[in-house]
mmCIF file with all atom_site columns, C-alpha atoms in Angstrom:
data_model
loop_
_atom_site.group_PDB
_atom_site.id
_atom_site.type_symbol
_atom_site.label_atom_id
_atom_site.label_alt_id
_atom_site.label_comp_id
_atom_site.label_asym_id
_atom_site.label_entity_id
_atom_site.label_seq_id
_atom_site.pdbx_PDB_ins_code
_atom_site.Cartn_x
_atom_site.Cartn_y
_atom_site.Cartn_z
_atom_site.occupancy
_atom_site.B_iso_or_equiv
_atom_site.pdbx_formal_charge
_atom_site.auth_seq_id
_atom_site.auth_comp_id
_atom_site.auth_asym_id
_atom_site.auth_atom_id
_atom_site.pdbx_PDB_model_num
ATOM 1   C CA . UNK A 1 1   ? 8.762   -7.783  320.597 1.00 63.00 ? 1   UNK A CA 1
ATOM 2   C CA . UNK A 1 2   ? 5.799   -8.911  322.682 1.00 70.00 ? 2   UNK A CA 1
ATOM 3   C CA . UNK A 1 3   ? 2.986   -6.393  322.610 1.00 79.00 ? 3   UNK A CA 1
ATOM 4   C CA . UNK A 1 4   ? 0.798   -5.626  325.638 1.00 80.00 ? 4   UNK A CA 1
ATOM 5   C CA . UNK A 1 5   ? -2.444  -7.540  325.856 1.00 88.00 ? 5   UNK A CA 1
ATOM 6   C CA . UNK A 1 6   ? -5.797  -6.865  327.483 1.00 92.00 ? 6   UNK A CA 1
ATOM 7   C CA . UNK A 1 7   ? -8.788  -8.986  328.471 1.00 95.00 ? 7   UNK A CA 1
ATOM 8   C CA . UNK A 1 8   ? -11.940 -8.510  326.402 1.00 97.00 ? 8   UNK A CA 1
ATOM 9   C CA . UNK A 1 9   ? -15.260 -10.120 325.559 1.00 98.00 ? 9   UNK A CA 1
ATOM 10  C CA . UNK A 1 10  ? -16.105 -11.330 322.041 1.00 98.00 ? 10  UNK A CA 1
ATOM 11  C CA . UNK A 1 11  ? -19.769 -11.202 321.071 1.00 98.00 ? 11  UNK A CA 1
ATOM 12  C CA . UNK A 1 12  ? -20.720 -13.267 318.023 1.00 98.00 ? 12  UNK A CA 1
ATOM 13  C CA . UNK A 1 13  ? -24.205 -13.094 316.533 1.00 98.00 ? 13  UNK A CA 1
ATOM 14  C CA . UNK A 1 14  ? -25.078 -15.869 314.074 1.00 95.00 ? 14  UNK A CA 1
ATOM 15  C CA . UNK A 1 15  ? -27.977 -15.026 311.752 1.00 94.00 ? 15  UNK A CA 1
ATOM 16  C CA . UNK A 1 16  ? -29.069 -15.738 308.212 1.00 90.00 ? 16  UNK A CA 1
ATOM 17  C CA . UNK A 1 17  ? -28.072 -13.560 305.277 1.00 90.00 ? 17  UNK A CA 1
ATOM 18  C CA . UNK A 1 18  ? -31.757 -12.990 304.442 1.00 90.00 ? 18  UNK A CA 1
ATOM 19  C CA . UNK A 1 19  ? -32.733 -11.899 307.952 1.00 93.00 ? 19  UNK A CA 1
ATOM 20  C CA . UNK A 1 20  ? -33.907 -8.291  307.976 1.00 95.00 ? 20  UNK A CA 1
ATOM 21  C CA . UNK A 1 21  ? -34.895 -5.516  310.338 1.00 96.00 ? 21  UNK A CA 1
ATOM 22  C CA . UNK A 1 22  ? -37.191 -2.885  308.795 1.00 96.00 ? 22  UNK A CA 1
ATOM 23  C CA . UNK A 1 23  ? -36.211 -3.840  305.206 1.00 96.00 ? 23  UNK A CA 1
ATOM 24  C CA . UNK A 1 24  ? -32.486 -3.637  306.002 1.00 96.00 ? 24  UNK A CA 1
ATOM 25  C CA . UNK A 1 25  ? -30.133 -6.631  306.393 1.00 96.00 ? 25  UNK A CA 1
ATOM 26  C CA . UNK A 1 26  ? -30.076 -7.632  310.067 1.00 97.00 ? 26  UNK A CA 1
ATOM 27  C CA . UNK A 1 27  ? -26.286 -7.918  310.106 1.00 97.00 ? 27  UNK A CA 1
ATOM 28  C CA . UNK A 1 28  ? -26.054 -4.306  308.918 1.00 98.00 ? 28  UNK A CA 1
ATOM 29  C CA . UNK A 1 29  ? -28.448 -3.138  311.629 1.00 98.00 ? 29  UNK A CA 1
ATOM 30  C CA . UNK A 1 30  ? -26.330 -4.892  314.273 1.00 98.00 ? 30  UNK A CA 1
ATOM 31  C CA . UNK A 1 31  ? -23.147 -3.230  312.986 1.00 98.00 ? 31  UNK A CA 1
ATOM 32  C CA . UNK A 1 32  ? -24.772 0.204   312.921 1.00 98.00 ? 32  UNK A CA 1
ATOM 33  C CA . UNK A 1 33  ? -26.151 -0.229  316.447 1.00 98.00 ? 33  UNK A CA 1
ATOM 34  C CA . UNK A 1 34  ? -22.708 -1.332  317.675 1.00 98.00 ? 34  UNK A CA 1
ATOM 35  C CA . UNK A 1 35  ? -21.188 1.770   316.063 1.00 98.00 ? 35  UNK A CA 1
ATOM 36  C CA . UNK A 1 36  ? -23.819 4.045   317.605 1.00 97.00 ? 36  UNK A CA 1
ATOM 37  C CA . UNK A 1 37  ? -23.166 2.426   321.006 1.00 97.00 ? 37  UNK A CA 1
ATOM 38  C CA . UNK A 1 38  ? -19.489 3.349   320.689 1.00 97.00 ? 38  UNK A CA 1
ATOM 39  C CA . UNK A 1 39  ? -18.142 -0.186  320.667 1.00 97.00 ? 39  UNK A CA 1
ATOM 40  C CA . UNK A 1 40  ? -14.550 -0.714  319.549 1.00 94.00 ? 40  UNK A CA 1
ATOM 41  C CA . UNK A 1 41  ? -15.443 -2.465  316.299 1.00 94.00 ? 41  UNK A CA 1
ATOM 42  C CA . UNK A 1 42  ? -17.637 -4.951  314.488 1.00 97.00 ? 42  UNK A CA 1
ATOM 43  C CA . UNK A 1 43  ? -17.047 -7.221  311.502 1.00 98.00 ? 43  UNK A CA 1
ATOM 44  C CA . UNK A 1 44  ? -19.422 -9.327  309.407 1.00 98.00 ? 44  UNK A CA 1
ATOM 45  C CA . UNK A 1 45  ? -18.346 -12.701 308.048 1.00 97.00 ? 45  UNK A CA 1
ATOM 46  C CA . UNK A 1 46  ? -20.364 -14.562 305.422 1.00 91.00 ? 46  UNK A CA 1
ATOM 47  C CA . UNK A 1 47  ? -20.293 -18.323 305.712 1.00 86.00 ? 47  UNK A CA 1
ATOM 48  C CA . UNK A 1 48  ? -19.989 -20.600 302.723 1.00 80.00 ? 48  UNK A CA 1
ATOM 49  C CA . UNK A 1 49  ? -21.985 -23.405 304.298 1.00 76.00 ? 49  UNK A CA 1
ATOM 50  C CA . UNK A 1 50  ? -23.852 -24.126 307.507 1.00 71.00 ? 50  UNK A CA 1
ATOM 51  C CA . UNK A 1 51  ? -27.090 -25.025 309.249 1.00 71.00 ? 51  UNK A CA 1
ATOM 52  C CA . UNK A 1 52  ? -28.960 -23.892 312.309 1.00 69.00 ? 52  UNK A CA 1
ATOM 53  C CA . UNK A 1 53  ? -32.011 -24.829 314.325 1.00 67.00 ? 53  UNK A CA 1
ATOM 54  C CA . UNK A 1 54  ? -33.999 -25.678 311.175 1.00 65.00 ? 54  UNK A CA 1
ATOM 55  C CA . UNK A 1 55  ? -31.395 -28.351 310.250 1.00 60.00 ? 55  UNK A CA 1
ATOM 56  C CA . UNK A 1 56  ? -31.588 -27.096 306.659 1.00 64.00 ? 56  UNK A CA 1
ATOM 57  C CA . UNK A 1 57  ? -28.098 -26.884 305.151 1.00 63.00 ? 57  UNK A CA 1
ATOM 58  C CA . UNK A 1 58  ? -27.331 -23.622 303.368 1.00 63.00 ? 58  UNK A CA 1
ATOM 59  C CA . UNK A 1 59  ? -24.385 -23.594 300.964 1.00 64.00 ? 59  UNK A CA 1
ATOM 60  C CA . UNK A 1 60  ? -22.743 -21.355 298.391 1.00 60.00 ? 60  UNK A CA 1
ATOM 61  C CA . UNK A 1 61  ? -21.905 -24.221 296.016 1.00 58.00 ? 61  UNK A CA 1
ATOM 62  C CA . UNK A 1 62  ? -22.739 -23.510 292.390 1.00 52.00 ? 62  UNK A CA 1
ATOM 63  C CA . UNK A 1 63  ? -25.525 -26.066 292.089 1.00 54.00 ? 63  UNK A CA 1
ATOM 64  C CA . UNK A 1 64  ? -27.277 -24.747 295.177 1.00 53.00 ? 64  UNK A CA 1
ATOM 65  C CA . UNK A 1 65  ? -29.791 -21.930 294.935 1.00 54.00 ? 65  UNK A CA 1
ATOM 66  C CA . UNK A 1 66  ? -29.436 -20.911 298.577 1.00 57.00 ? 66  UNK A CA 1
ATOM 67  C CA . UNK A 1 67  ? -29.486 -17.178 299.110 1.00 68.00 ? 67  UNK A CA 1
ATOM 68  C CA . UNK A 1 68  ? -29.643 -17.444 302.882 1.00 76.00 ? 68  UNK A CA 1
ATOM 69  C CA . UNK A 1 69  ? -26.076 -18.234 303.828 1.00 84.00 ? 69  UNK A CA 1
ATOM 70  C CA . UNK A 1 70  ? -24.960 -18.064 307.449 1.00 89.00 ? 70  UNK A CA 1
ATOM 71  C CA . UNK A 1 71  ? -23.587 -14.720 308.641 1.00 94.00 ? 71  UNK A CA 1
ATOM 72  C CA . UNK A 1 72  ? -21.588 -14.015 311.796 1.00 97.00 ? 72  UNK A CA 1
ATOM 73  C CA . UNK A 1 73  ? -21.288 -10.527 313.263 1.00 98.00 ? 73  UNK A CA 1
ATOM 74  C CA . UNK A 1 74  ? -18.276 -10.348 315.598 1.00 98.00 ? 74  UNK A CA 1
ATOM 75  C CA . UNK A 1 75  ? -17.825 -7.542  318.120 1.00 98.00 ? 75  UNK A CA 1
ATOM 76  C CA . UNK A 1 76  ? -14.907 -7.270  320.568 1.00 97.00 ? 76  UNK A CA 1
ATOM 77  C CA . UNK A 1 77  ? -14.685 -4.775  323.419 1.00 97.00 ? 77  UNK A CA 1
ATOM 78  C CA . UNK A 1 78  ? -14.306 -4.789  327.192 1.00 96.00 ? 78  UNK A CA 1
ATOM 79  C CA . UNK A 1 79  ? -16.859 -6.880  329.063 1.00 97.00 ? 79  UNK A CA 1
ATOM 80  C CA . UNK A 1 80  ? -19.025 -4.114  330.580 1.00 97.00 ? 80  UNK A CA 1
ATOM 81  C CA . UNK A 1 81  ? -19.463 -2.408  327.192 1.00 98.00 ? 81  UNK A CA 1
ATOM 82  C CA . UNK A 1 82  ? -20.371 -5.661  325.409 1.00 98.00 ? 82  UNK A CA 1
ATOM 83  C CA . UNK A 1 83  ? -22.837 -6.672  328.129 1.00 98.00 ? 83  UNK A CA 1
ATOM 84  C CA . UNK A 1 84  ? -24.426 -3.206  328.017 1.00 98.00 ? 84  UNK A CA 1
ATOM 85  C CA . UNK A 1 85  ? -24.931 -3.709  324.258 1.00 98.00 ? 85  UNK A CA 1
ATOM 86  C CA . UNK A 1 86  ? -26.835 -7.018  324.600 1.00 98.00 ? 86  UNK A CA 1
ATOM 87  C CA . UNK A 1 87  ? -30.269 -5.363  325.157 1.00 97.00 ? 87  UNK A CA 1
ATOM 88  C CA . UNK A 1 88  ? -29.843 -3.691  321.725 1.00 96.00 ? 88  UNK A CA 1
ATOM 89  C CA . UNK A 1 89  ? -30.102 -7.173  320.202 1.00 97.00 ? 89  UNK A CA 1
ATOM 90  C CA . UNK A 1 90  ? -33.250 -8.227  322.073 1.00 95.00 ? 90  UNK A CA 1
ATOM 91  C CA . UNK A 1 91  ? -35.736 -6.480  319.802 1.00 91.00 ? 91  UNK A CA 1
ATOM 92  C CA . UNK A 1 92  ? -34.024 -7.200  316.476 1.00 96.00 ? 92  UNK A CA 1
ATOM 93  C CA . UNK A 1 93  ? -32.678 -10.782 316.662 1.00 96.00 ? 93  UNK A CA 1
ATOM 94  C CA . UNK A 1 94  ? -35.736 -13.019 316.553 1.00 93.00 ? 94  UNK A CA 1
ATOM 95  C CA . UNK A 1 95  ? -33.980 -16.143 315.291 1.00 90.00 ? 95  UNK A CA 1
ATOM 96  C CA . UNK A 1 96  ? -30.300 -16.885 315.609 1.00 90.00 ? 96  UNK A CA 1
ATOM 97  C CA . UNK A 1 97  ? -27.601 -17.587 318.130 1.00 94.00 ? 97  UNK A CA 1
ATOM 98  C CA . UNK A 1 98  ? -25.493 -15.264 320.261 1.00 97.00 ? 98  UNK A CA 1
ATOM 99  C CA . UNK A 1 99  ? -22.257 -16.378 321.899 1.00 97.00 ? 99  UNK A CA 1
ATOM 100 C CA . UNK A 1 100 ? -19.987 -14.612 324.385 1.00 98.00 ? 100 UNK A CA 1
ATOM 101 C CA . UNK A 1 101 ? -16.342 -15.617 324.754 1.00 98.00 ? 101 UNK A CA 1
ATOM 102 C CA . UNK A 1 102 ? -13.611 -14.199 326.935 1.00 97.00 ? 102 UNK A CA 1
ATOM 103 C CA . UNK A 1 103 ? -10.578 -13.380 324.829 1.00 96.00 ? 103 UNK A CA 1
ATOM 104 C CA . UNK A 1 104 ? -7.228  -11.673 324.948 1.00 95.00 ? 104 UNK A CA 1
ATOM 105 C CA . UNK A 1 105 ? -6.624  -8.699  322.672 1.00 93.00 ? 105 UNK A CA 1
ATOM 106 C CA . UNK A 1 106 ? -3.349  -7.624  321.116 1.00 91.00 ? 106 UNK A CA 1
ATOM 107 C CA . UNK A 1 107 ? -3.824  -4.187  319.615 1.00 84.00 ? 107 UNK A CA 1
ATOM 108 C CA . UNK A 1 108 ? -1.794  -2.981  316.633 1.00 83.00 ? 108 UNK A CA 1
ATOM 109 C CA . UNK A 1 109 ? -2.244  0.762   316.344 1.00 76.00 ? 109 UNK A CA 1
ATOM 110 C CA . UNK A 1 110 ? -0.232  1.703   313.269 1.00 74.00 ? 110 UNK A CA 1
ATOM 111 C CA . UNK A 1 111 ? 3.226   2.262   311.936 1.00 66.00 ? 111 UNK A CA 1
ATOM 112 C CA . UNK A 1 112 ? 5.923   4.014   313.850 1.00 61.00 ? 112 UNK A CA 1
ATOM 113 C CA . UNK A 1 113 ? 4.426   3.252   317.286 1.00 51.00 ? 113 UNK A CA 1
ATOM 114 C CA . UNK A 1 114 ? 7.150   0.778   318.079 1.00 52.00 ? 114 UNK A CA 1
ATOM 115 C CA . UNK A 1 115 ? 10.845  1.689   318.267 1.00 49.00 ? 115 UNK A CA 1
ATOM 116 C CA . UNK A 1 116 ? 12.696  -0.075  315.483 1.00 47.00 ? 116 UNK A CA 1
ATOM 117 C CA . UNK A 1 117 ? 9.797   -0.067  313.042 1.00 47.00 ? 117 UNK A CA 1
ATOM 118 C CA . UNK A 1 118 ? 10.013  1.665   309.705 1.00 45.00 ? 118 UNK A CA 1
ATOM 119 C CA . UNK A 1 119 ? 8.538   5.129   309.328 1.00 44.00 ? 119 UNK A CA 1
ATOM 120 C CA . UNK A 1 120 ? 6.102   5.883   306.449 1.00 48.00 ? 120 UNK A CA 1
ATOM 121 C CA . UNK A 1 121 ? 9.071   6.768   304.181 1.00 44.00 ? 121 UNK A CA 1
ATOM 122 C CA . UNK A 1 122 ? 10.495  3.278   304.747 1.00 45.00 ? 122 UNK A CA 1
ATOM 123 C CA . UNK A 1 123 ? 13.402  4.462   306.891 1.00 41.00 ? 123 UNK A CA 1
ATOM 124 C CA . UNK A 1 124 ? 14.247  2.929   310.241 1.00 32.00 ? 124 UNK A CA 1
ATOM 125 C CA . UNK A 1 125 ? 14.157  5.634   312.936 1.00 34.00 ? 125 UNK A CA 1
ATOM 126 C CA . UNK A 1 126 ? 17.207  4.155   314.692 1.00 32.00 ? 126 UNK A CA 1
#
């Protein structure tokens, strides 16, 4: 069954793992600000290798001593809410990259929402 879709905006903030805001990881501060702003959700992804404006390659390979791996914070919500959140980043992201992408969202809300799906006891409601 095809589920309904909606248009949304994906905000991705690329920073370094070592970047901080008031002695707290910057990625954590971004997530907490997104939560406080009431955005739909935020996820943090740790890269295993990458480079940015400095052209220095950071990697998680065993022989490397890098502790500043790339981190991406991804937030998806409707466009007005994401754009209203952007000023929250202005004072905390001093070095990094922010991207905005239009996307289509398919929302899965849980079991039993769809006729023909199994209920929590594993029985089909039909």
